[in-house]
């Protein structure tokens, strides 16, 4: 029986991936590496291994006898976090997985990176799989810099060690089930906590479509390949209008011109931490919001048959889910 490992199986993307794998790989044995309790603990068809991605010993133990592995830990960008922890989870975690996969002869890995690792610009340009890294634009944001470093590390394991790995780079994932994830900004907006809209933009994609594409990538993609997964390139202003539209509310926000956004960013950098923490967006996040995180998913469409659903449907499901969980007042 084929053995499949999923890391991050209790997270936003990972939970959707596990559900889809249970349907698509019904004859396989699923194993999850989880730090704490999971919804799958009582499920007889799923083996839960307690451990931490930052522990080489735990990861090594989880990969014993595994044929295929999906890595989803550390994908979603959260709020202000401890910098050391971010790098340990996102960079050292990837290193632990790659080392253990080489040791145990895992046949194939699908590792989730982020489109932002290579898809960012000062202009509204859609980047592709061969676009270069832009560390000059990441500023001091640990989430972005660690994402770039993890991406570089994974590709080096293929180039230098022949690790059979495929990298998928989803854009900003939305959809149902995103508690404490990338959907929180939608809740902030609808609850009136984002009065300022930065001048940049980003690509959005449905988390369920990303999970489905990962399974296809495991089946058909060649080791060493990379796929950007996105549905729509929207300015943040357009995104805000569309969220308000599907929610049936009026958007009460101020659209910041680039020059004003840069001024506000400089002011926020000078604020004491005790004051800055009262704002949902810190100075670095606002600076990143002045950039364009656009991507082109043509390769995934051609080679994986990637056909993401319309992003308005994704937004509707996201808003409905937030309301159902009581995270949105409107």
PDB file of C-alpha atoms in Angstrom:
ATOM      1  CA  UNK A   1       0.000   0.000   0.000  1.00  0.00           C
ATOM      2  CA  UNK A   2       1.324   3.417  -0.964  1.00  0.00           C
ATOM      3  CA  UNK A   3       2.250   5.624   1.987  1.00  0.00           C
ATOM      4  CA  UNK A   4       1.688   9.385   1.677  1.00  0.00           C
ATOM      5  CA  UNK A   5       2.945  11.964   4.164  1.00  0.00           C
ATOM      6  CA  UNK A   6       1.411  15.416   4.578  1.00  0.00           C
ATOM      7  CA  UNK A   7       3.063  18.061   6.720  1.00  0.00           C
ATOM      8  CA  UNK A   8       0.883  20.911   7.927  1.00  0.00           C
ATOM      9  CA  UNK A   9      -2.233  18.773   7.575  1.00  0.00           C
ATOM     10  CA  UNK A  10      -4.165  20.818  10.145  1.00  0.00           C
ATOM     11  CA  UNK A  11      -3.477  24.153   8.428  1.00  0.00           C
ATOM     12  CA  UNK A  12      -5.546  26.074   5.909  1.00  0.00           C
ATOM     13  CA  UNK A  13      -4.143  24.435   2.777  1.00  0.00           C
ATOM     14  CA  UNK A  14      -3.136  21.191   4.441  1.00  0.00           C
ATOM     15  CA  UNK A  15      -6.619  20.400   5.738  1.00  0.00           C
ATOM     16  CA  UNK A  16      -8.117  20.806   2.262  1.00  0.00           C
ATOM     17  CA  UNK A  17      -5.323  18.692   0.806  1.00  0.00           C
ATOM     18  CA  UNK A  18      -5.950  15.876   3.280  1.00  0.00           C
ATOM     19  CA  UNK A  19      -9.669  15.858   2.486  1.00  0.00           C
ATOM     20  CA  UNK A  20      -8.984  15.680  -1.242  1.00  0.00           C
ATOM     21  CA  UNK A  21      -6.309  13.017  -0.848  1.00  0.00           C
ATOM     22  CA  UNK A  22      -8.704  10.833   1.110  1.00  0.00           C
ATOM     23  CA  UNK A  23     -11.002  10.879  -1.921  1.00  0.00           C
ATOM     24  CA  UNK A  24      -8.368  10.758  -4.669  1.00  0.00           C
ATOM     25  CA  UNK A  25      -6.025   8.233  -2.990  1.00  0.00           C
ATOM     26  CA  UNK A  26      -8.516   5.982  -1.246  1.00  0.00           C
ATOM     27  CA  UNK A  27      -6.198   2.971  -1.570  1.00  0.00           C
ATOM     28  CA  UNK A  28      -3.241   4.766   0.006  1.00  0.00           C
ATOM     29  CA  UNK A  29      -2.307   5.166   3.636  1.00  0.00           C
ATOM     30  CA  UNK A  30      -2.176   8.785   4.760  1.00  0.00           C
ATOM     31  CA  UNK A  31       0.270   9.891   7.423  1.00  0.00           C
ATOM     32  CA  UNK A  32       0.253  13.367   8.968  1.00  0.00           C
ATOM     33  CA  UNK A  33       3.044  15.054  10.879  1.00  0.00           C
ATOM     34  CA  UNK A  34       1.281  17.164  13.525  1.00  0.00           C
ATOM     35  CA  UNK A  35       2.545  19.058  16.557  1.00  0.00           C
ATOM     36  CA  UNK A  36      -0.667  18.739  18.554  1.00  0.00           C
ATOM     37  CA  UNK A  37      -4.203  17.340  18.402  1.00  0.00           C
ATOM     38  CA  UNK A  38      -5.735  17.098  14.952  1.00  0.00           C
ATOM     39  CA  UNK A  39      -9.217  16.416  13.536  1.00  0.00           C
ATOM     40  CA  UNK A  40      -7.827  13.148  12.156  1.00  0.00           C
ATOM     41  CA  UNK A  41      -6.785  11.588  15.462  1.00  0.00           C
ATOM     42  CA  UNK A  42      -9.760   9.225  15.540  1.00  0.00           C
ATOM     43  CA  UNK A  43      -9.791   8.508  11.805  1.00  0.00           C
ATOM     44  CA  UNK A  44      -8.678   4.892  11.211  1.00  0.00           C
ATOM     45  CA  UNK A  45      -7.508   5.566   7.639  1.00  0.00           C
ATOM     46  CA  UNK A  46      -5.146   8.349   8.740  1.00  0.00           C
ATOM     47  CA  UNK A  47      -1.998   7.851  10.802  1.00  0.00           C
ATOM     48  CA  UNK A  48      -1.057  10.867  12.905  1.00  0.00           C
ATOM     49  CA  UNK A  49       2.596  11.156  13.882  1.00  0.00           C
ATOM     50  CA  UNK A  50       3.304  13.607  16.685  1.00  0.00           C
ATOM     51  CA  UNK A  51       6.268  15.791  15.925  1.00  0.00           C
ATOM     52  CA  UNK A  52       7.585  19.165  14.846  1.00  0.00           C
ATOM     53  CA  UNK A  53       8.882  20.121  11.415  1.00  0.00           C
ATOM     54  CA  UNK A  54      11.777  21.945  13.112  1.00  0.00           C
ATOM     55  CA  UNK A  55      13.008  18.690  14.673  1.00  0.00           C
ATOM     56  CA  UNK A  56      15.220  16.617  12.327  1.00  0.00           C
ATOM     57  CA  UNK A  57      14.500  13.520  14.418  1.00  0.00           C
ATOM     58  CA  UNK A  58      10.725  13.981  14.209  1.00  0.00           C
ATOM     59  CA  UNK A  59      10.803  14.542  10.459  1.00  0.00           C
ATOM     60  CA  UNK A  60      13.090  11.566   9.920  1.00  0.00           C
ATOM     61  CA  UNK A  61      10.731   9.343  11.889  1.00  0.00           C
ATOM     62  CA  UNK A  62       7.709  10.597   9.943  1.00  0.00           C
ATOM     63  CA  UNK A  63       9.296   9.758   6.574  1.00  0.00           C
ATOM     64  CA  UNK A  64      10.134   6.127   7.300  1.00  0.00           C
ATOM     65  CA  UNK A  65       8.422   4.012   4.632  1.00  0.00           C
ATOM     66  CA  UNK A  66       6.894   7.009   2.840  1.00  0.00           C
ATOM     67  CA  UNK A  67       6.519   6.920  -0.951  1.00  0.00           C
ATOM     68  CA  UNK A  68       5.197  10.443  -1.579  1.00  0.00           C
ATOM     69  CA  UNK A  69       5.239  13.575   0.553  1.00  0.00           C
ATOM     70  CA  UNK A  70       3.433  16.905   0.478  1.00  0.00           C
ATOM     71  CA  UNK A  71       4.891  19.820   2.425  1.00  0.00           C
ATOM     72  CA  UNK A  72       2.476  22.620   3.360  1.00  0.00           C
ATOM     73  CA  UNK A  73       3.915  23.902   6.646  1.00  0.00           C
ATOM     74  CA  UNK A  74       4.596  27.610   6.877  1.00  0.00           C
ATOM     75  CA  UNK A  75       2.681  28.669   3.782  1.00  0.00           C
ATOM     76  CA  UNK A  76       0.223  31.201   5.122  1.00  0.00           C
ATOM     77  CA  UNK A  77       1.443  34.666   6.060  1.00  0.00           C
ATOM     78  CA  UNK A  78       0.248  35.567   9.518  1.00  0.00           C
ATOM     79  CA  UNK A  79       0.491  38.537  11.817  1.00  0.00           C
ATOM     80  CA  UNK A  80       3.664  39.810  13.474  1.00  0.00           C
ATOM     81  CA  UNK A  81       5.636  36.780  14.531  1.00  0.00           C
ATOM     82  CA  UNK A  82       8.915  35.910  16.177  1.00  0.00           C
ATOM     83  CA  UNK A  83      11.572  36.203  13.477  1.00  0.00           C
ATOM     84  CA  UNK A  84      13.668  33.290  14.711  1.00  0.00           C
ATOM     85  CA  UNK A  85      10.640  30.994  14.807  1.00  0.00           C
ATOM     86  CA  UNK A  86       9.586  32.021  11.296  1.00  0.00           C
ATOM     87  CA  UNK A  87      12.972  31.075   9.849  1.00  0.00           C
ATOM     88  CA  UNK A  88      13.184  27.831  11.819  1.00  0.00           C
ATOM     89  CA  UNK A  89       9.785  26.652  10.606  1.00  0.00           C
ATOM     90  CA  UNK A  90      10.001  27.834   7.036  1.00  0.00           C
ATOM     91  CA  UNK A  91      13.673  27.318   6.196  1.00  0.00           C
ATOM     92  CA  UNK A  92      15.030  24.702   8.591  1.00  0.00           C
ATOM     93  CA  UNK A  93      11.769  22.795   8.292  1.00  0.00           C
ATOM     94  CA  UNK A  94      12.273  22.478   4.539  1.00  0.00           C
ATOM     95  CA  UNK A  95      15.886  21.416   5.073  1.00  0.00           C
ATOM     96  CA  UNK A  96      14.807  18.708   7.517  1.00  0.00           C
ATOM     97  CA  UNK A  97      12.244  17.396   5.046  1.00  0.00           C
ATOM     98  CA  UNK A  98      14.661  17.338   2.103  1.00  0.00           C
ATOM     99  CA  UNK A  99      17.390  15.592   4.099  1.00  0.00           C
ATOM    100  CA  UNK A 100      15.023  12.927   5.399  1.00  0.00           C
ATOM    101  CA  UNK A 101      13.472  12.426   1.958  1.00  0.00           C
ATOM    102  CA  UNK A 102      16.916  11.781   0.464  1.00  0.00           C
ATOM    103  CA  UNK A 103      17.790   9.390   3.268  1.00  0.00           C
ATOM    104  CA  UNK A 104      14.614   7.336   2.951  1.00  0.00           C
ATOM    105  CA  UNK A 105      14.367   7.371  -0.840  1.00  0.00           C
ATOM    106  CA  UNK A 106      11.013   9.123  -1.100  1.00  0.00           C
ATOM    107  CA  UNK A 107       9.876   8.757  -4.707  1.00  0.00           C
ATOM    108  CA  UNK A 108       8.479  12.268  -5.054  1.00  0.00           C
ATOM    109  CA  UNK A 109       7.805  15.427  -3.063  1.00  0.00           C
ATOM    110  CA  UNK A 110       5.488  18.321  -3.776  1.00  0.00           C
ATOM    111  CA  UNK A 111       6.610  21.329  -1.768  1.00  0.00           C
ATOM    112  CA  UNK A 112       4.504  24.448  -1.418  1.00  0.00           C
ATOM    113  CA  UNK A 113       6.369  27.706  -1.654  1.00  0.00           C
ATOM    114  CA  UNK A 114       4.725  31.076  -2.415  1.00  0.00           C
ATOM    115  CA  UNK A 115       4.285  33.000  -5.632  1.00  0.00           C
ATOM    116  CA  UNK A 116       5.664  35.990  -3.732  1.00  0.00           C
ATOM    117  CA  UNK A 117       9.060  34.267  -3.616  1.00  0.00           C
ATOM    118  CA  UNK A 118       9.545  35.207  -7.276  1.00  0.00           C
ATOM    119  CA  UNK A 119       6.470  37.249  -8.221  1.00  0.00           C
ATOM    120  CA  UNK A 120       6.871  40.807  -6.937  1.00  0.00           C
ATOM    121  CA  UNK A 121       7.482  44.131  -8.653  1.00  0.00           C
ATOM    122  CA  UNK A 122       7.040  47.860  -8.250  1.00  0.00           C
ATOM    123  CA  UNK A 123       4.931  47.778 -11.411  1.00  0.00           C
ATOM    124  CA  UNK A 124       1.797  45.689 -12.169  1.00  0.00           C
ATOM    125  CA  UNK A 125       3.736  42.978 -14.013  1.00  0.00           C
ATOM    126  CA  UNK A 126       2.664  39.323 -13.936  1.00  0.00           C
ATOM    127  CA  UNK A 127       5.695  37.148 -13.233  1.00  0.00           C
ATOM    128  CA  UNK A 128       6.305  33.596 -14.418  1.00  0.00           C
ATOM    129  CA  UNK A 129       8.248  30.552 -13.237  1.00  0.00           C
ATOM    130  CA  UNK A 130      11.600  31.871 -14.474  1.00  0.00           C
ATOM    131  CA  UNK A 131      11.328  35.275 -12.852  1.00  0.00           C
ATOM    132  CA  UNK A 132      14.180  35.961 -10.477  1.00  0.00           C
ATOM    133  CA  UNK A 133      14.157  36.541  -6.742  1.00  0.00           C
ATOM    134  CA  UNK A 134      13.817  40.137  -5.580  1.00  0.00           C
ATOM    135  CA  UNK A 135      15.329  40.373  -2.089  1.00  0.00           C
ATOM    136  CA  UNK A 136      15.738  44.104  -2.649  1.00  0.00           C
ATOM    137  CA  UNK A 137      11.947  44.441  -2.474  1.00  0.00           C
ATOM    138  CA  UNK A 138      11.272  42.217   0.545  1.00  0.00           C
ATOM    139  CA  UNK A 139      12.483  44.785   3.041  1.00  0.00           C
ATOM    140  CA  UNK A 140      12.769  43.429   6.570  1.00  0.00           C
ATOM    141  CA  UNK A 141       9.655  41.245   6.405  1.00  0.00           C
ATOM    142  CA  UNK A 142      10.707  37.837   7.802  1.00  0.00           C
ATOM    143  CA  UNK A 143       7.821  36.015   6.124  1.00  0.00           C
ATOM    144  CA  UNK A 144       8.880  37.078   2.641  1.00  0.00           C
ATOM    145  CA  UNK A 145      12.613  36.672   3.148  1.00  0.00           C
ATOM    146  CA  UNK A 146      12.195  33.241   4.725  1.00  0.00           C
ATOM    147  CA  UNK A 147       9.895  32.223   1.875  1.00  0.00           C
ATOM    148  CA  UNK A 148      12.556  33.152  -0.653  1.00  0.00           C
ATOM    149  CA  UNK A 149      15.247  31.283   1.276  1.00  0.00           C
ATOM    150  CA  UNK A 150      13.097  28.158   1.591  1.00  0.00           C
ATOM    151  CA  UNK A 151      12.336  28.280  -2.124  1.00  0.00           C
ATOM    152  CA  UNK A 152      16.037  28.559  -2.977  1.00  0.00           C
ATOM    153  CA  UNK A 153      16.834  25.690  -0.630  1.00  0.00           C
ATOM    154  CA  UNK A 154      14.314  23.315  -2.191  1.00  0.00           C
ATOM    155  CA  UNK A 155      15.505  23.989  -5.727  1.00  0.00           C
ATOM    156  CA  UNK A 156      19.122  23.489  -4.643  1.00  0.00           C
ATOM    157  CA  UNK A 157      18.287  20.003  -3.361  1.00  0.00           C
ATOM    158  CA  UNK A 158      17.049  19.075  -6.829  1.00  0.00           C
ATOM    159  CA  UNK A 159      19.992  20.673  -8.623  1.00  0.00           C
ATOM    160  CA  UNK A 160      22.732  19.398  -6.313  1.00  0.00           C
ATOM    161  CA  UNK A 161      21.349  16.133  -4.930  1.00  0.00           C
ATOM    162  CA  UNK A 162      18.755  15.013  -7.478  1.00  0.00           C
ATOM    163  CA  UNK A 163      15.909  15.178  -4.974  1.00  0.00           C
ATOM    164  CA  UNK A 164      12.694  14.348  -6.892  1.00  0.00           C
ATOM    165  CA  UNK A 165      10.814  17.478  -5.879  1.00  0.00           C
ATOM    166  CA  UNK A 166       8.183  19.636  -7.566  1.00  0.00           C
ATOM    167  CA  UNK A 167       7.571  23.168  -6.300  1.00  0.00           C
ATOM    168  CA  UNK A 168       4.160  24.815  -6.449  1.00  0.00           C
ATOM    169  CA  UNK A 169       3.874  28.534  -5.771  1.00  0.00           C
ATOM    170  CA  UNK A 170       0.293  29.529  -4.946  1.00  0.00           C
ATOM    171  CA  UNK A 171      -0.641  33.168  -4.663  1.00  0.00           C
ATOM    172  CA  UNK A 172      -2.737  34.583  -1.799  1.00  0.00           C
ATOM    173  CA  UNK A 173      -5.095  31.757  -0.871  1.00  0.00           C
ATOM    174  CA  UNK A 174      -8.700  32.386   0.092  1.00  0.00           C
ATOM    175  CA  UNK A 175     -11.687  30.124   0.629  1.00  0.00           C
ATOM    176  CA  UNK A 176     -13.572  28.414   3.454  1.00  0.00           C
ATOM    177  CA  UNK A 177     -11.860  27.073   6.543  1.00  0.00           C
ATOM    178  CA  UNK A 178      -9.223  29.767   6.811  1.00  0.00           C
ATOM    179  CA  UNK A 179      -9.267  30.385  10.544  1.00  0.00           C
ATOM    180  CA  UNK A 180      -6.130  32.319  11.639  1.00  0.00           C
ATOM    181  CA  UNK A 181      -4.935  32.319   8.050  1.00  0.00           C
ATOM    182  CA  UNK A 182      -4.777  34.473   4.946  1.00  0.00           C
ATOM    183  CA  UNK A 183      -8.530  35.090   5.162  1.00  0.00           C
ATOM    184  CA  UNK A 184      -8.133  37.261   8.257  1.00  0.00           C
ATOM    185  CA  UNK A 185      -7.576  40.375   6.109  1.00  0.00           C
ATOM    186  CA  UNK A 186     -11.029  39.860   4.599  1.00  0.00           C
ATOM    187  CA  UNK A 187     -12.491  39.784   8.104  1.00  0.00           C
ATOM    188  CA  UNK A 188     -10.537  42.893   9.085  1.00  0.00           C
ATOM    189  CA  UNK A 189     -11.840  44.743   6.046  1.00  0.00           C
ATOM    190  CA  UNK A 190     -15.474  43.792   6.655  1.00  0.00           C
ATOM    191  CA  UNK A 191     -15.144  44.687  10.341  1.00  0.00           C
ATOM    192  CA  UNK A 192     -13.809  48.142   9.491  1.00  0.00           C
ATOM    193  CA  UNK A 193     -10.259  47.495  10.675  1.00  0.00           C
ATOM    194  CA  UNK A 194      -8.636  48.313   7.316  1.00  0.00           C
ATOM    195  CA  UNK A 195      -9.567  51.942   6.607  1.00  0.00           C
ATOM    196  CA  UNK A 196      -6.537  52.424   4.336  1.00  0.00           C
ATOM    197  CA  UNK A 197      -6.069  50.515   1.081  1.00  0.00           C
ATOM    198  CA  UNK A 198      -2.462  50.465  -0.180  1.00  0.00           C
ATOM    199  CA  UNK A 199      -1.774  51.219  -3.842  1.00  0.00           C
ATOM    200  CA  UNK A 200      -0.343  47.845  -4.873  1.00  0.00           C
ATOM    201  CA  UNK A 201      -2.040  44.580  -5.729  1.00  0.00           C
ATOM    202  CA  UNK A 202      -1.839  40.802  -5.536  1.00  0.00           C
ATOM    203  CA  UNK A 203      -3.016  37.598  -7.118  1.00  0.00           C
ATOM    204  CA  UNK A 204      -5.681  35.561  -5.342  1.00  0.00           C
ATOM    205  CA  UNK A 205      -6.564  31.896  -5.719  1.00  0.00           C
ATOM    206  CA  UNK A 206      -8.912  29.394  -4.110  1.00  0.00           C
ATOM    207  CA  UNK A 207      -7.223  27.138  -1.565  1.00  0.00           C
ATOM    208  CA  UNK A 208      -9.270  24.174  -2.814  1.00  0.00           C
ATOM    209  CA  UNK A 209      -7.949  24.643  -6.340  1.00  0.00           C
ATOM    210  CA  UNK A 210      -4.387  24.752  -5.020  1.00  0.00           C
ATOM    211  CA  UNK A 211      -4.900  21.467  -3.165  1.00  0.00           C
ATOM    212  CA  UNK A 212      -6.276  19.840  -6.313  1.00  0.00           C
ATOM    213  CA  UNK A 213      -3.346  21.111  -8.390  1.00  0.00           C
ATOM    214  CA  UNK A 214      -0.884  19.650  -5.895  1.00  0.00           C
ATOM    215  CA  UNK A 215      -2.357  16.188  -6.343  1.00  0.00           C
ATOM    216  CA  UNK A 216      -2.125  16.520 -10.121  1.00  0.00           C
ATOM    217  CA  UNK A 217       1.460  17.760  -9.816  1.00  0.00           C
ATOM    218  CA  UNK A 218       2.350  14.684  -7.791  1.00  0.00           C
ATOM    219  CA  UNK A 219       0.970  12.481 -10.554  1.00  0.00           C
ATOM    220  CA  UNK A 220       2.234  14.156 -13.721  1.00  0.00           C
ATOM    221  CA  UNK A 221       4.866  16.838 -13.030  1.00  0.00           C
ATOM    222  CA  UNK A 222       8.526  16.097 -13.614  1.00  0.00           C
ATOM    223  CA  UNK A 223      10.972  16.557 -10.736  1.00  0.00           C
ATOM    224  CA  UNK A 224      12.584  19.968 -10.828  1.00  0.00           C
ATOM    225  CA  UNK A 225       9.529  21.708 -12.250  1.00  0.00           C
ATOM    226  CA  UNK A 226       7.855  24.746 -10.722  1.00  0.00           C
ATOM    227  CA  UNK A 227       4.258  25.943 -11.107  1.00  0.00           C
ATOM    228  CA  UNK A 228       2.733  29.294 -10.208  1.00  0.00           C
ATOM    229  CA  UNK A 229      -0.894  28.886  -9.126  1.00  0.00           C
ATOM    230  CA  UNK A 230      -3.142  31.934  -9.270  1.00  0.00           C
ATOM    231  CA  UNK A 231      -6.606  32.940 -10.431  1.00  0.00           C
ATOM    232  CA  UNK A 232      -6.724  36.745 -10.756  1.00  0.00           C
ATOM    233  CA  UNK A 233      -4.355  39.697 -10.513  1.00  0.00           C
ATOM    234  CA  UNK A 234      -6.231  42.444  -8.658  1.00  0.00           C
ATOM    235  CA  UNK A 235      -5.211  45.768  -7.225  1.00  0.00           C
ATOM    236  CA  UNK A 236      -5.949  45.973  -3.510  1.00  0.00           C
ATOM    237  CA  UNK A 237      -8.595  48.557  -4.356  1.00  0.00           C
ATOM    238  CA  UNK A 238     -10.305  46.103  -6.735  1.00  0.00           C
ATOM    239  CA  UNK A 239     -10.042  43.336  -4.153  1.00  0.00           C
ATOM    240  CA  UNK A 240     -11.679  45.539  -1.515  1.00  0.00           C
ATOM    241  CA  UNK A 241     -14.503  46.468  -3.890  1.00  0.00           C
ATOM    242  CA  UNK A 242     -15.094  42.821  -4.774  1.00  0.00           C
ATOM    243  CA  UNK A 243     -15.138  41.741  -1.130  1.00  0.00           C
ATOM    244  CA  UNK A 244     -17.707  44.443  -0.388  1.00  0.00           C
ATOM    245  CA  UNK A 245     -19.688  43.396  -3.445  1.00  0.00           C
ATOM    246  CA  UNK A 246     -20.031  39.722  -2.520  1.00  0.00           C
ATOM    247  CA  UNK A 247     -20.680  40.642   1.128  1.00  0.00           C
ATOM    248  CA  UNK A 248     -23.422  43.085   0.165  1.00  0.00           C
ATOM    249  CA  UNK A 249     -21.881  45.972   2.090  1.00  0.00           C
ATOM    250  CA  UNK A 250     -20.466  49.370   1.252  1.00  0.00           C
ATOM    251  CA  UNK A 251     -16.692  49.694   1.155  1.00  0.00           C
ATOM    252  CA  UNK A 252     -15.633  52.351   3.674  1.00  0.00           C
ATOM    253  CA  UNK A 253     -11.966  52.712   2.908  1.00  0.00           C
ATOM    254  CA  UNK A 254      -9.471  55.306   1.745  1.00  0.00           C
ATOM    255  CA  UNK A 255      -7.379  54.445  -1.285  1.00  0.00           C
ATOM    256  CA  UNK A 256      -3.816  55.572  -0.619  1.00  0.00           C
ATOM    257  CA  UNK A 257      -1.754  57.024  -3.479  1.00  0.00           C
ATOM    258  CA  UNK A 258       1.768  55.620  -3.634  1.00  0.00           C
ATOM    259  CA  UNK A 259       3.442  58.807  -2.401  1.00  0.00           C
ATOM    260  CA  UNK A 260       1.100  59.069   0.586  1.00  0.00           C
ATOM    261  CA  UNK A 261       1.516  55.373   1.339  1.00  0.00           C
ATOM    262  CA  UNK A 262       5.281  55.836   1.547  1.00  0.00           C
ATOM    263  CA  UNK A 263       4.839  58.820   3.872  1.00  0.00           C
ATOM    264  CA  UNK A 264       2.494  56.857   6.159  1.00  0.00           C
ATOM    265  CA  UNK A 265       4.973  53.978   6.166  1.00  0.00           C
ATOM    266  CA  UNK A 266       7.803  56.239   7.312  1.00  0.00           C
ATOM    267  CA  UNK A 267       5.616  57.697  10.061  1.00  0.00           C
ATOM    268  CA  UNK A 268       4.578  54.253  11.307  1.00  0.00           C
ATOM    269  CA  UNK A 269       8.205  53.117  11.467  1.00  0.00           C
ATOM    270  CA  UNK A 270       8.863  55.889  13.986  1.00  0.00           C
ATOM    271  CA  UNK A 271       5.958  54.963  16.254  1.00  0.00           C
ATOM    272  CA  UNK A 272       6.657  53.198  19.559  1.00  0.00           C
ATOM    273  CA  UNK A 273       5.873  49.481  19.430  1.00  0.00           C
ATOM    274  CA  UNK A 274       3.106  49.944  21.991  1.00  0.00           C
ATOM    275  CA  UNK A 275       1.331  52.307  19.596  1.00  0.00           C
ATOM    276  CA  UNK A 276       2.155  50.483  16.356  1.00  0.00           C
ATOM    277  CA  UNK A 277       0.645  47.240  17.640  1.00  0.00           C
ATOM    278  CA  UNK A 278      -2.794  48.891  17.785  1.00  0.00           C
ATOM    279  CA  UNK A 279      -2.876  49.003  13.976  1.00  0.00           C
ATOM    280  CA  UNK A 280      -3.793  45.847  12.021  1.00  0.00           C
ATOM    281  CA  UNK A 281      -1.153  46.718   9.403  1.00  0.00           C
ATOM    282  CA  UNK A 282       2.387  47.477  10.492  1.00  0.00           C
ATOM    283  CA  UNK A 283       4.829  49.638   8.549  1.00  0.00           C
ATOM    284  CA  UNK A 284       6.442  46.718   6.733  1.00  0.00           C
ATOM    285  CA  UNK A 285       3.094  45.265   5.680  1.00  0.00           C
ATOM    286  CA  UNK A 286       1.985  48.639   4.379  1.00  0.00           C
ATOM    287  CA  UNK A 287       5.243  48.960   2.442  1.00  0.00           C
ATOM    288  CA  UNK A 288       4.745  45.510   0.929  1.00  0.00           C
ATOM    289  CA  UNK A 289       1.193  46.564   0.040  1.00  0.00           C
ATOM    290  CA  UNK A 290       2.641  49.250  -2.206  1.00  0.00           C
ATOM    291  CA  UNK A 291       4.122  46.516  -4.427  1.00  0.00           C
ATOM    292  CA  UNK A 292       2.469  44.232  -6.978  1.00  0.00           C
ATOM    293  CA  UNK A 293       2.427  40.506  -6.230  1.00  0.00           C
ATOM    294  CA  UNK A 294       1.145  39.380  -9.623  1.00  0.00           C
ATOM    295  CA  UNK A 295       1.756  36.045 -11.340  1.00  0.00           C
ATOM    296  CA  UNK A 296       1.035  34.206 -14.584  1.00  0.00           C
ATOM    297  CA  UNK A 297      -0.308  30.641 -14.248  1.00  0.00           C
ATOM    298  CA  UNK A 298      -0.175  29.738 -17.949  1.00  0.00           C
ATOM    299  CA  UNK A 299       2.291  26.902 -17.376  1.00  0.00           C
ATOM    300  CA  UNK A 300       0.069  25.263 -14.749  1.00  0.00           C
ATOM    301  CA  UNK A 301      -2.899  25.590 -17.088  1.00  0.00           C
ATOM    302  CA  UNK A 302      -0.989  23.891 -19.899  1.00  0.00           C
ATOM    303  CA  UNK A 303       0.745  21.120 -17.992  1.00  0.00           C
ATOM    304  CA  UNK A 304      -1.493  20.466 -14.980  1.00  0.00           C
ATOM    305  CA  UNK A 305      -4.859  21.349 -16.488  1.00  0.00           C
ATOM    306  CA  UNK A 306      -5.162  24.001 -13.775  1.00  0.00           C
ATOM    307  CA  UNK A 307      -8.571  25.665 -14.050  1.00  0.00           C
ATOM    308  CA  UNK A 308      -9.214  27.761 -10.941  1.00  0.00           C
ATOM    309  CA  UNK A 309     -12.771  28.773 -10.180  1.00  0.00           C
ATOM    310  CA  UNK A 310     -13.831  32.389 -10.621  1.00  0.00           C
ATOM    311  CA  UNK A 311     -12.358  34.430  -7.750  1.00  0.00           C
ATOM    312  CA  UNK A 312     -15.717  36.052  -6.981  1.00  0.00           C
ATOM    313  CA  UNK A 313     -17.009  32.582  -6.079  1.00  0.00           C
ATOM    314  CA  UNK A 314     -13.988  32.140  -3.829  1.00  0.00           C
ATOM    315  CA  UNK A 315     -14.639  35.485  -2.140  1.00  0.00           C
ATOM    316  CA  UNK A 316     -18.299  34.576  -1.612  1.00  0.00           C
ATOM    317  CA  UNK A 317     -17.371  31.270   0.030  1.00  0.00           C
ATOM    318  CA  UNK A 318     -14.758  33.053   2.145  1.00  0.00           C
ATOM    319  CA  UNK A 319     -17.196  35.682   3.400  1.00  0.00           C
ATOM    320  CA  UNK A 320     -19.919  33.104   4.056  1.00  0.00           C
ATOM    321  CA  UNK A 321     -17.476  30.988   6.055  1.00  0.00           C
ATOM    322  CA  UNK A 322     -16.271  33.973   8.095  1.00  0.00           C
ATOM    323  CA  UNK A 323     -19.859  34.883   8.914  1.00  0.00           C
ATOM    324  CA  UNK A 324     -20.707  31.323   9.838  1.00  0.00           C
ATOM    325  CA  UNK A 325     -17.828  31.296  12.327  1.00  0.00           C
ATOM    326  CA  UNK A 326     -18.790  34.672  13.741  1.00  0.00           C
ATOM    327  CA  UNK A 327     -15.618  36.455  12.625  1.00  0.00           C
ATOM    328  CA  UNK A 328     -17.478  39.076  10.608  1.00  0.00           C
ATOM    329  CA  UNK A 329     -20.084  41.414  12.067  1.00  0.00           C
ATOM    330  CA  UNK A 330     -21.467  42.679   8.749  1.00  0.00           C
TER     331      UNK A 330
END
